Short mmCIF file of C-alpha atoms in Angstrom, two decimals:
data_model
loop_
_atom_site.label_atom_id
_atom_site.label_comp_id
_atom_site.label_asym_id
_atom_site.label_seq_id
_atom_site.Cartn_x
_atom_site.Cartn_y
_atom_site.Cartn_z
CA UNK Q 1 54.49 186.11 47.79
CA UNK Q 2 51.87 187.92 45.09
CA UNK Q 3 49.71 190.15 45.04
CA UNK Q 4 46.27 189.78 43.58
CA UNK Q 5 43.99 192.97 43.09
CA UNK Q 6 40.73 192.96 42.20
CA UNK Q 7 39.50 196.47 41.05
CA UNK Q 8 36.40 195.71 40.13
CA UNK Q 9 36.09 195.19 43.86
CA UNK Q 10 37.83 198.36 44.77
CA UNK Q 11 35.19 201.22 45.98
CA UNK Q 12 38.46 203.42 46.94
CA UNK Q 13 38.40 203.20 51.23
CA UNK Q 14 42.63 203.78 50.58
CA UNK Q 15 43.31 201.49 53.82
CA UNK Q 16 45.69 200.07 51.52
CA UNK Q 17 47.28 203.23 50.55
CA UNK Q 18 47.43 204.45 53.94
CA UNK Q 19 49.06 200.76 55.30
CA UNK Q 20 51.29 199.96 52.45
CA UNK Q 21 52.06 203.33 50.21
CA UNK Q 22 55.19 200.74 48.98
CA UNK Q 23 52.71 198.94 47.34
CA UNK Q 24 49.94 200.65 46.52
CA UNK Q 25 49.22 204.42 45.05
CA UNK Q 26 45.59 205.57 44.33
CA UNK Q 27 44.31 207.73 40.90
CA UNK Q 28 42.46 210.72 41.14
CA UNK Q 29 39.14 209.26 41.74
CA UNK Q 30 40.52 207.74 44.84
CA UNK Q 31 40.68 203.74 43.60
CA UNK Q 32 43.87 201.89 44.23
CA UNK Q 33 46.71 201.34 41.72
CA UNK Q 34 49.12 198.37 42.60
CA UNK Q 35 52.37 199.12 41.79
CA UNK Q 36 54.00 195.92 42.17
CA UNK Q 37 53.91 193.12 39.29
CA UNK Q 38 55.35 190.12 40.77
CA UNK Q 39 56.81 188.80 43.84
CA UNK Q 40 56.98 190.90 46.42
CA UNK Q 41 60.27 191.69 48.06
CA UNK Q 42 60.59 190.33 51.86
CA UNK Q 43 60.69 193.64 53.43
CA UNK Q 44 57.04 194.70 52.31
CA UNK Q 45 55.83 191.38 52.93
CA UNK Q 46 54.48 192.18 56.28
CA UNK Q 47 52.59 195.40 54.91
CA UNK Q 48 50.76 193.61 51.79
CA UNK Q 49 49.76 191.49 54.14
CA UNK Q 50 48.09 194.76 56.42
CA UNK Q 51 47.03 195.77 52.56
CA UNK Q 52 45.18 192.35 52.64
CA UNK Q 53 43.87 191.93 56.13
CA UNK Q 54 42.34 195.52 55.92
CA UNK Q 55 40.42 195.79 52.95
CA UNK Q 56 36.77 196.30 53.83
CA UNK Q 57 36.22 194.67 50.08
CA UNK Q 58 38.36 191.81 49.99
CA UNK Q 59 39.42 193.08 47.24
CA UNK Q 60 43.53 192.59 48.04
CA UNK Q 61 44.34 189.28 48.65
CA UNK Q 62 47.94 187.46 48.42
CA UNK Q 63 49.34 184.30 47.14
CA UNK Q 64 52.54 182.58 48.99
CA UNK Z 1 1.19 198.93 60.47
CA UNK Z 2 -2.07 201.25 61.87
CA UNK Z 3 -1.34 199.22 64.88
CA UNK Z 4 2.50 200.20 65.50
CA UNK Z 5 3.50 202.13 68.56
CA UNK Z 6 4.19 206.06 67.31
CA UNK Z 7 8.06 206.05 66.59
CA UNK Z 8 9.90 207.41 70.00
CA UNK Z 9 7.37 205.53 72.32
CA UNK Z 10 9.19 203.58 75.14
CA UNK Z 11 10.31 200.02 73.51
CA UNK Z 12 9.13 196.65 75.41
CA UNK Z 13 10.62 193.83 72.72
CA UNK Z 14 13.85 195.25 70.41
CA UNK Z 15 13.35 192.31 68.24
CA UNK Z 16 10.01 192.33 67.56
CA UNK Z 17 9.48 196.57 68.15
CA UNK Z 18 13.10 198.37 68.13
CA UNK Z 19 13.66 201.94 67.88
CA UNK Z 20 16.50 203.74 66.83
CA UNK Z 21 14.86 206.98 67.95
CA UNK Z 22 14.33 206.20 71.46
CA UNK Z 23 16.44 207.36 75.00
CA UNK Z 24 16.99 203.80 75.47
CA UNK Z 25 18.58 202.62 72.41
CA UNK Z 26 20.65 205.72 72.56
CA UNK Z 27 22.22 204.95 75.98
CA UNK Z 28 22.61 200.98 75.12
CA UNK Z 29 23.06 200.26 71.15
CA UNK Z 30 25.70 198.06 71.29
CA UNK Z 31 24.42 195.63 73.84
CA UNK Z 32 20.72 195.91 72.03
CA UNK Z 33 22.63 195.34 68.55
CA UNK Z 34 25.09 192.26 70.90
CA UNK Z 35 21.77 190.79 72.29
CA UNK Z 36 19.96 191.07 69.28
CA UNK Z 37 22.44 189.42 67.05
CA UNK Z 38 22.64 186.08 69.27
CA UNK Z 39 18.54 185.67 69.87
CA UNK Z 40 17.62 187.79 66.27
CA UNK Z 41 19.75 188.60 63.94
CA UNK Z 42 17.39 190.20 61.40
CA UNK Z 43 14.86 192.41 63.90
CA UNK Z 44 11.84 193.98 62.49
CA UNK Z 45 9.91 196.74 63.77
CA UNK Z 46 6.59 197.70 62.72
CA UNK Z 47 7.59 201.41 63.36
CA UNK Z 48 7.82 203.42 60.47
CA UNK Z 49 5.38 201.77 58.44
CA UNK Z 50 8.16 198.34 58.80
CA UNK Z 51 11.62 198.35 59.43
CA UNK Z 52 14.07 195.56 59.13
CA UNK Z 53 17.21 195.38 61.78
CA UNK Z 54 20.01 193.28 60.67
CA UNK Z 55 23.14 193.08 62.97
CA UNK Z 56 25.26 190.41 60.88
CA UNK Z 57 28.19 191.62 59.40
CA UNK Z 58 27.08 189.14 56.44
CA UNK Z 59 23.74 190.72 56.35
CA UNK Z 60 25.09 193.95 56.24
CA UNK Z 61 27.56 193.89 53.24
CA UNK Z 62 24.82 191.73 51.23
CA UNK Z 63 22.54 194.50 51.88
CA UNK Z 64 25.07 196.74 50.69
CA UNK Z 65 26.43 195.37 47.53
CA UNK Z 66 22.91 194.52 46.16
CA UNK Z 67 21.46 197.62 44.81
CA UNK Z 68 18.70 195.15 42.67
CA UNK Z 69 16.79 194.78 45.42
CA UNK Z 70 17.70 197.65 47.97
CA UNK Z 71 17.15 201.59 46.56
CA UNK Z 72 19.04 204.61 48.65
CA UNK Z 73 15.93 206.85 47.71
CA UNK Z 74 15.97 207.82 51.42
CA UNK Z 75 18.70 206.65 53.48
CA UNK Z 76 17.34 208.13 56.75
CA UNK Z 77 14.27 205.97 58.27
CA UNK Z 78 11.44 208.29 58.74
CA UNK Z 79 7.42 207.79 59.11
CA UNK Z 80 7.51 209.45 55.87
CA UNK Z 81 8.40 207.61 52.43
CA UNK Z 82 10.36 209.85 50.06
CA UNK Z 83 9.09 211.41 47.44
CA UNK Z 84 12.19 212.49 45.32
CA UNK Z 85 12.12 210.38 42.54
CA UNK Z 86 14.80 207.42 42.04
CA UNK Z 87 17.63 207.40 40.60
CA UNK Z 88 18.56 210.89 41.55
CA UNK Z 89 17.28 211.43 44.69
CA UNK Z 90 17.00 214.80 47.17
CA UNK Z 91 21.17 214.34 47.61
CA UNK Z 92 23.03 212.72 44.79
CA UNK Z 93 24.72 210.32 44.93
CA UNK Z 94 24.23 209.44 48.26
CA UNK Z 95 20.23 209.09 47.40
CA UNK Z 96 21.39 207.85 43.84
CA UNK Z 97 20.97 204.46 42.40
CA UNK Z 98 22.63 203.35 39.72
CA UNK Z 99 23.39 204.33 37.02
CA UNK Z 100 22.95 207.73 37.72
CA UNK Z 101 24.74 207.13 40.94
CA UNK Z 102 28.02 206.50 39.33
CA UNK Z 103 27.74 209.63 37.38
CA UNK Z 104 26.97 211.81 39.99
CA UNK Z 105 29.84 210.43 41.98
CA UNK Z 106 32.43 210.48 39.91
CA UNK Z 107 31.98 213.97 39.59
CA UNK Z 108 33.05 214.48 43.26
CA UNK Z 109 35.49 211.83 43.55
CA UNK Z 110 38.72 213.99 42.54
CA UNK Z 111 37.94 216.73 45.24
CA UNK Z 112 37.97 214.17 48.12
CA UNK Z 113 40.77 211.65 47.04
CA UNK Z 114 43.52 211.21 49.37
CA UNK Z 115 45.65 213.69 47.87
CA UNK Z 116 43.36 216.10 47.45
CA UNK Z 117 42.53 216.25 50.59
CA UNK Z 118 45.89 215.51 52.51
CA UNK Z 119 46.52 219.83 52.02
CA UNK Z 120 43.57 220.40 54.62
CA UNK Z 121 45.61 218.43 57.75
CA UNK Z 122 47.48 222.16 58.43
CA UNK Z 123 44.16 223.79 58.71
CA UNK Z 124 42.30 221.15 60.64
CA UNK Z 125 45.16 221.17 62.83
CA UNK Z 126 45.13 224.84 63.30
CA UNK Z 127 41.27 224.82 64.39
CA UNK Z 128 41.86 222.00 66.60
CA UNK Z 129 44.55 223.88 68.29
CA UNK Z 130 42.81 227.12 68.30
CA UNK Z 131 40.03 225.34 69.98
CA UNK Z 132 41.92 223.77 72.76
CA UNK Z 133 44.02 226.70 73.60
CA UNK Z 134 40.09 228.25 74.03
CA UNK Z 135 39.21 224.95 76.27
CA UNK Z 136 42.31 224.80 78.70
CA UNK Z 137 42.48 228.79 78.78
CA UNK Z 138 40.33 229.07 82.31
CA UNK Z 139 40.90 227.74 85.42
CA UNK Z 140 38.01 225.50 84.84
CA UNK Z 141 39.38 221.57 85.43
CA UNK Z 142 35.55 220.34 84.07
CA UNK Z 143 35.28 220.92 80.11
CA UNK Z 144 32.53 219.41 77.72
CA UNK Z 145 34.82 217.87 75.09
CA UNK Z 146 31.73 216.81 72.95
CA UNK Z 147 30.38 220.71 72.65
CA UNK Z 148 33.60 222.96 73.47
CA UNK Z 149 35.78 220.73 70.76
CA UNK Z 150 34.80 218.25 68.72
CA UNK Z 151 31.55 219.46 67.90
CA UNK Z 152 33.75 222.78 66.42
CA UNK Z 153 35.92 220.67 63.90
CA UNK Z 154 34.24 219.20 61.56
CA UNK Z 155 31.92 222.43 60.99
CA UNK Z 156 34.87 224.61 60.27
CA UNK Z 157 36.72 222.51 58.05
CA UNK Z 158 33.46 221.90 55.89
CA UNK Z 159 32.62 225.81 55.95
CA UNK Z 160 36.93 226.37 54.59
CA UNK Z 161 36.21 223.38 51.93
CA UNK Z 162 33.14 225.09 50.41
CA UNK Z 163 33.89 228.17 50.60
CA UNK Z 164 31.34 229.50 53.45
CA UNK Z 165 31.71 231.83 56.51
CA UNK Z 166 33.12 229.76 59.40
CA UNK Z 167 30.68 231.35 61.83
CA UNK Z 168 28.03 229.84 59.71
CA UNK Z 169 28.88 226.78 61.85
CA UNK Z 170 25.84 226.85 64.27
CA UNK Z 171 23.01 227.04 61.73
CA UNK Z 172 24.53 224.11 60.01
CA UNK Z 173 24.24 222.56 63.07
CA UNK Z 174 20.30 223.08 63.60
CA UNK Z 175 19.46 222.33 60.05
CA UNK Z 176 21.21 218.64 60.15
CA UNK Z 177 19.81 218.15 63.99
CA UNK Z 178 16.56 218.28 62.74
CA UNK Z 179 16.89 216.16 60.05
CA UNK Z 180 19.25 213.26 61.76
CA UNK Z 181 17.96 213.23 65.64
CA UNK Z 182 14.41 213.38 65.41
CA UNK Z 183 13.00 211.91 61.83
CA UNK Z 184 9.77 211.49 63.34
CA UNK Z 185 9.35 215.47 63.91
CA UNK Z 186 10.88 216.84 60.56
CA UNK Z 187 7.49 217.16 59.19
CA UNK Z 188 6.49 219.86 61.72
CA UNK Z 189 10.03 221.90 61.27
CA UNK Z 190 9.92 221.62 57.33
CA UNK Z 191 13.56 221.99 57.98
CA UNK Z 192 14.72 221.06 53.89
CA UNK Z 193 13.36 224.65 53.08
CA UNK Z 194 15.56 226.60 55.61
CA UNK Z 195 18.35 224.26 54.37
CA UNK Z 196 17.75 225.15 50.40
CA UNK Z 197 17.19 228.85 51.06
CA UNK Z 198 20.62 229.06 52.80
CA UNK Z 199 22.26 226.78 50.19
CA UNK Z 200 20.43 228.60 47.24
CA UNK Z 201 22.21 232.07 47.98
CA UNK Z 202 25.69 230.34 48.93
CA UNK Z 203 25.47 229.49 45.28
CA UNK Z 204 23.89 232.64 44.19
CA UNK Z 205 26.62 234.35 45.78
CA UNK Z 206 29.59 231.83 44.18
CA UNK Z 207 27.73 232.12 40.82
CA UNK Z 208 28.29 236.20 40.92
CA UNK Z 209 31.93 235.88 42.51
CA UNK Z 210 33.86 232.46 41.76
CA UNK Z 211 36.59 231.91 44.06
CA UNK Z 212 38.71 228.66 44.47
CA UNK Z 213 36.16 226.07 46.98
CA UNK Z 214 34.23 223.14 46.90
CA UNK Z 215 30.88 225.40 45.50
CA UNK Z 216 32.73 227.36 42.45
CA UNK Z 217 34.04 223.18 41.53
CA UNK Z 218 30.27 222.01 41.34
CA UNK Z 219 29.03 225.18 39.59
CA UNK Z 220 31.90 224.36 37.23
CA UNK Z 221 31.02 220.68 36.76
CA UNK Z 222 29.13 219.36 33.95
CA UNK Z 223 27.35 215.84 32.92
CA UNK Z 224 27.59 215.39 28.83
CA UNK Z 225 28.24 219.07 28.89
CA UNK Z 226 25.54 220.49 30.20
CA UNK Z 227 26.41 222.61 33.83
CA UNK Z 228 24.57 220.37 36.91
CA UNK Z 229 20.89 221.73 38.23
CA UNK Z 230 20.50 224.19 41.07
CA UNK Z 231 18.87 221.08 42.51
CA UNK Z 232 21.51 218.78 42.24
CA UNK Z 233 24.54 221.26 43.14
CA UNK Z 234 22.46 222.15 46.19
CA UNK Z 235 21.46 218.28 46.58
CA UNK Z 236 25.28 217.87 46.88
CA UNK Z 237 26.34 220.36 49.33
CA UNK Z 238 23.16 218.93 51.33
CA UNK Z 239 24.74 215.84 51.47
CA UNK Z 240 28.21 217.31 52.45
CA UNK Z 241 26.60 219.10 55.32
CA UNK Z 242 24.16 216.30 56.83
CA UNK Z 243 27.43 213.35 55.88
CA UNK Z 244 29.76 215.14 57.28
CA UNK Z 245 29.06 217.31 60.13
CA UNK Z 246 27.37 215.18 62.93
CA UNK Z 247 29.04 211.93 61.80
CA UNK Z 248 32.61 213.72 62.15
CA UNK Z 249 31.67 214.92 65.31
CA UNK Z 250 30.37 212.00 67.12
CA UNK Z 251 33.34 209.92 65.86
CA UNK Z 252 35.71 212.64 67.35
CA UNK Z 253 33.56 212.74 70.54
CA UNK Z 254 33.09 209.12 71.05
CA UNK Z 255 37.08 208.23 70.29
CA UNK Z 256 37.66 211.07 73.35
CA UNK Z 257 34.62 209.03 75.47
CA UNK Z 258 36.76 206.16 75.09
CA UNK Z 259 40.12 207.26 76.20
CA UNK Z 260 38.27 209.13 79.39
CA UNK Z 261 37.14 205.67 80.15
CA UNK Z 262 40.36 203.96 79.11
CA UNK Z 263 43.73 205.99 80.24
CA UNK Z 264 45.62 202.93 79.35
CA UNK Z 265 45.24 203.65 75.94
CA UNK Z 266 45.42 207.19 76.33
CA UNK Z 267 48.75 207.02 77.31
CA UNK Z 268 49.97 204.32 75.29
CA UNK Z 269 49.06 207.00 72.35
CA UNK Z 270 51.35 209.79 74.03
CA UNK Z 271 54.06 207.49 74.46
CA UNK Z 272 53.75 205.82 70.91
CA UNK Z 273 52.15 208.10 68.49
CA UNK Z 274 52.94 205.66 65.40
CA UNK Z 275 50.51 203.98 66.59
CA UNK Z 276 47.80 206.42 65.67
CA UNK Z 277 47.03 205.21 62.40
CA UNK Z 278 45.81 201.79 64.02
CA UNK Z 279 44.19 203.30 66.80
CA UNK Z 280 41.64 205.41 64.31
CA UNK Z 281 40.82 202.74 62.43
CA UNK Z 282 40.18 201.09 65.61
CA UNK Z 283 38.21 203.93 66.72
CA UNK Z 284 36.00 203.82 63.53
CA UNK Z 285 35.16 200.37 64.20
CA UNK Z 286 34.32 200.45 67.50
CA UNK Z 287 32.25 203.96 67.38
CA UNK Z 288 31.47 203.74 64.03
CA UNK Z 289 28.57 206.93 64.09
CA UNK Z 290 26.69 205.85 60.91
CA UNK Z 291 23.81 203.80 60.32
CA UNK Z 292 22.29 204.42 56.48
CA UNK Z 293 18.73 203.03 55.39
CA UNK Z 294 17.77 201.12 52.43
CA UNK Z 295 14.18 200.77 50.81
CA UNK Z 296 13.41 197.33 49.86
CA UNK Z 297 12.73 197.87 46.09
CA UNK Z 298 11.73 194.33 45.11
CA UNK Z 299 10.38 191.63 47.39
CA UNK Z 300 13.67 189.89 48.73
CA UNK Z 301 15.38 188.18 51.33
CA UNK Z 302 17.63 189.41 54.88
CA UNK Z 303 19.22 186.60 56.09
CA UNK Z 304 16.41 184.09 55.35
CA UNK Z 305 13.45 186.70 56.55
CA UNK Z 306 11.09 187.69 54.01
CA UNK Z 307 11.46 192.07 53.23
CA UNK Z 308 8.77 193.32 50.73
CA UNK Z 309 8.99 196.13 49.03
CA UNK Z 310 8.70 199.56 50.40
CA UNK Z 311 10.04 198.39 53.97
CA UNK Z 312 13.00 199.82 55.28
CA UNK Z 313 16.12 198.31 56.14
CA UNK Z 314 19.15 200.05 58.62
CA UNK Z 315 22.02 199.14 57.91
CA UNK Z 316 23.85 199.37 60.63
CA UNK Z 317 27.33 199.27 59.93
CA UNK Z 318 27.88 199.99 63.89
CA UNK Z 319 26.61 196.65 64.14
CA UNK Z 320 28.15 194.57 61.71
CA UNK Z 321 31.12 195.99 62.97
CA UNK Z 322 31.04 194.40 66.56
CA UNK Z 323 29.82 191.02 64.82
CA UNK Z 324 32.62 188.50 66.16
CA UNK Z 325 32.14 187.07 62.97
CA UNK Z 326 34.07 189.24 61.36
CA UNK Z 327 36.18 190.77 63.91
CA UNK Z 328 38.25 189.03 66.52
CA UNK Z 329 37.34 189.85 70.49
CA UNK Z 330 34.84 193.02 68.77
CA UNK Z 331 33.68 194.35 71.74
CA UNK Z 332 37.34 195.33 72.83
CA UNK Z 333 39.16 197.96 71.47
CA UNK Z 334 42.34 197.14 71.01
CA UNK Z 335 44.86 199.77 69.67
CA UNK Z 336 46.68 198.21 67.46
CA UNK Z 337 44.59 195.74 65.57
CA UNK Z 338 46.51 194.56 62.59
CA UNK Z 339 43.18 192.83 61.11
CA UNK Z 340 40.61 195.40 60.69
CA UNK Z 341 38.10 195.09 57.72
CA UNK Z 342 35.61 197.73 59.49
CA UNK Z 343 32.42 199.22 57.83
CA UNK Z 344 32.58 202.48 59.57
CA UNK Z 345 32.49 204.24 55.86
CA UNK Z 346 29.67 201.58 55.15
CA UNK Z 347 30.25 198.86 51.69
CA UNK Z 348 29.86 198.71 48.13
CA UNK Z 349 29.79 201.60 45.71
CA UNK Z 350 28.30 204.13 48.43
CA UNK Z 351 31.34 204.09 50.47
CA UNK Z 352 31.34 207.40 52.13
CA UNK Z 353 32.62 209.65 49.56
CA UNK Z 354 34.24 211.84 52.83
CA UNK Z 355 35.93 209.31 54.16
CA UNK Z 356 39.27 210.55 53.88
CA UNK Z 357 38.26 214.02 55.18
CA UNK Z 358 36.45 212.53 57.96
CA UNK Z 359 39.27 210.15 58.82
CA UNK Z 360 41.98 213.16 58.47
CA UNK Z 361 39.77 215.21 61.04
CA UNK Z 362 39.45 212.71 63.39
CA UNK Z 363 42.99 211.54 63.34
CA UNK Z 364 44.24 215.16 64.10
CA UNK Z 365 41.67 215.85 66.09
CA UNK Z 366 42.82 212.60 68.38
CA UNK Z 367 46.10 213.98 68.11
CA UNK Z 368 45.87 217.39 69.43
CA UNK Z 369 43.66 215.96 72.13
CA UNK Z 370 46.31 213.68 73.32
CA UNK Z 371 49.00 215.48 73.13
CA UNK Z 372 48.20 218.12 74.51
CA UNK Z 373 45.55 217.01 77.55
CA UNK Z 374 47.83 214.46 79.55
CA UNK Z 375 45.22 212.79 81.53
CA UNK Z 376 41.28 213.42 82.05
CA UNK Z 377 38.62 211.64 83.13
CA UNK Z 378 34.86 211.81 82.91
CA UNK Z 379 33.64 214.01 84.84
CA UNK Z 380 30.56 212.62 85.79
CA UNK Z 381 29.40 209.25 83.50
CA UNK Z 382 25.74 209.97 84.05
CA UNK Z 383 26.32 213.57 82.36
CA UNK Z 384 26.86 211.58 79.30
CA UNK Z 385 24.19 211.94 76.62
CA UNK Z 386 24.33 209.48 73.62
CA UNK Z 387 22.63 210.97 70.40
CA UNK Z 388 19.54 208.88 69.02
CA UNK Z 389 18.76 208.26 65.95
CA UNK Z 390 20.79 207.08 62.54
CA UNK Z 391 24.30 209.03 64.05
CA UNK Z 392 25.32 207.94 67.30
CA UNK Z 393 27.97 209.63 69.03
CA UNK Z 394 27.96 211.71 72.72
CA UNK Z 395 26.38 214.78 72.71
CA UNK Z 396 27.63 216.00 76.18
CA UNK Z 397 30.68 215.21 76.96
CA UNK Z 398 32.02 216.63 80.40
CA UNK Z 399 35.57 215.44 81.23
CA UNK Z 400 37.57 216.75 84.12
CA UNK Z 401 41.31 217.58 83.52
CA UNK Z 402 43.32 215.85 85.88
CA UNK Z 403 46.81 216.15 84.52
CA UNK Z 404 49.82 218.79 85.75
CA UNK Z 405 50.83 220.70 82.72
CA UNK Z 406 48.25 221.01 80.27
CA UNK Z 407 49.36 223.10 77.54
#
């Protein structure tokens, strides 16, 4: 499983911050950072896919 | 448009002549925006000199990504059209289009990021707690939860962010009343002028003695190094005041509405408080308080109806958030919802630059309530009064404590 972020759809709501803090930090403005490059290990799976499933933007969305 | 029924006159057809103003719509929005979005998805009113409805989730977040052809000038539907002057607006950024909007947001963005904000959960949770130990003090087993406590939060947490007395509170209160409740009458009230005198001499009085708030950071902010206007620094704290006083509130009172109605949930949040973080979200989408206004700004479509310039557009993110659509079973609340793509803090680059304060208040404002009320109920359903207008949430809120051992 990957990750795929698109910031230029990012306006910062930090559901995915809040749901998966594992995999996702914000900067100071608020917009999200990912901080995983690659797979993702089994035991996050389950919250990248909460990242995913509640991003107002569909801006998170994963690849298995 | 000479023809149109004066805005707040009883409503016959919601598709053809709604009213977001009126008793009725208060006391049945969802099923008007439920009905509306199986026989008319895209309403229009002639009210207002022309308003467009749309209740589509689709509709909605097209609306709110396309700032070509939709202007945030105004985002509260009045009979009047603004007169501030685009991009700017009377409250950056909120009534900012790009690309001003971007720099006026940006400036604020730091002070409400997640971690800036995460330091004000011991002092919301101190008011909240102050506040309840005030509400299940007296022997009284009938308490207004809308005006004893959540109505209290979100004013004192705003007044300890910028930097104003807490007792304040009330006035903020009847300046944003008049401007969010009844549009149609702010002409008559001129209320923007007791609002700007009160916020002029805030800042007068942070410009003689800094101190470390939300006013000294704006008088300290600065756009290609020049210091921002009077106007816009009061602009902003406009905007804090009007986003995030009667919003808050209402979401707070509304999430309490529901778990008089629903003890099922209430208790499953005593009994599992992890799931909190679920359940606000949840809240949000089901009682989402906001509806924001566009101006059409060039001649374009909503969902295949023709909008021409200068009409207005709600978008009701209330709506779009019940749109089953989007949302599995939407019209249920269900505490744990794993998918929840909700609109509460609206779409697009205007995403309610509070949100994170506003979802911090309500979350510990949930939690004090639960924890320490163990069961309630209303007290009478009829006593319930639904706000009108473009922030919907209950205004009177009279529960009856039912539980041994409040504390």
């Amino acid at each position: 499983m990957r990750i795929v972020f698109d910031r230029s759809a990012c306006v910062g709501h930090n559901r995915c911050y809040l749901l998966a803090p594992a995999l996702f930090d914000v900067d100071d403005e608020g917009y999200a950072v990912p901080l995983l490059d690659g797979d993702v290990p089994p035991d996050l799976e389950a919250a990248a896919r909460l990242a995913a499933d509640n991003c107002p933007e569909f801006a998170i969305t994963i690849e298995e | 448009m000479s023809s149109a029924p004066p805005s707040g006159s009883p409503v016959g057809d919601w598709s053809t002549d709604f009213d977001h103003t009126t008793e009725a719509w208060a006391q049945d929005a969802p099923g008007i925006w439920r009905d509306l979005r199986t026989a008319c998805p895209v309403a229009h009113s002639d009210r207002f000199g022309g308003t467009w409805l749309p209740t589509r989730h689709a509709d909605v977040a097209a609306i709110a990504h396309d700032t070509e052809h939709f202007t945030s000038r105004s985002v509260i539907v009045s009979d009047f059209r603004p007169e501030a002057p685009a991009p700017i607006g009377f409250a950056p950024p909120i009534t900012s289009d790009p690309p001003f909007h971007e720099f006026a947001r940006r400036l604020l963005l730091p002070a409400f990021s997640p971690k800036a904000i995460a330091p004000l959960e011991g002092p919301t949770r101190e008011f909240c707690g102050s506040l309840l130990d005030d509400v299940l003090s007296g022997d009284r087993d009938v308490v207004d939860a809308a005006t004893e406590y959540a109505q209290h939060i979100p004013v004192r947490v705003i007044a300890h962010l910028l930097g104003v007395p807490e007792s304040d509170g009330d006035r903020f209160r009847t300046f944003i009343h008049r401007i969010l409740e009844r549009p149609g009458q702010v002409a008559t009230v001129d209320p923007e002028d007791l609002l700007t005198t009160y916020l002029l001499r805030a800042v007068e009085a942070h410009r003689v003695e800094p101190r470390d708030d939300l006013i000294s950071y704006l008088l300290d902010l600065e756009i290609d190094g020049v210091p921002l206007s009077d106007e816009h620094v009061i602009g902003t704290i406009a905007l804090l005041l009007i986003a995030g006083i009667d919003t808050t509130w209402s979401a707070i009172g509304a999430s309490i509405w529901h778990l008089a109605e629903h003890p099922e949930d209430h208790r499953r949040l005593r009994e599992e408080p992890a799931l909190m973080p679920f359940a606000v979200e949840e809240f949000l989408r089901l009682y989402a308080p906001v509806t924001m206004a566009r101006i059409v700004s060039a001649d374009t479509e909503i969902g295949g109806c023709p909008a021409s310039e200068g009409d207005w557009v709600l978008l009701s993110f209330p709506a779009a958030n019940r749109d089953p659509e989007a949302f599995d079973d939407p019209e249920t609340f269900v505490v744990d919802r794993q998918r929840n793509r909700h609109a509460a803090f609206g779409l697009g680059i205007h995403r309610c630059l509070g949100s994170n304060l506003a979802r911090l208040e309500l979350r510990v404002a949930i939690e004090e309530w639960v924890r320490r009320v163990p069961a309630f109920e209303l007290a009478d359903p009829a006593a319930v009064r639904w706000s009108t207008g473009q922030v919907r949430g209950p205004r009177s809120l009279p529960v009856r404590l039912t539980g041994e051992g409040a504390a």
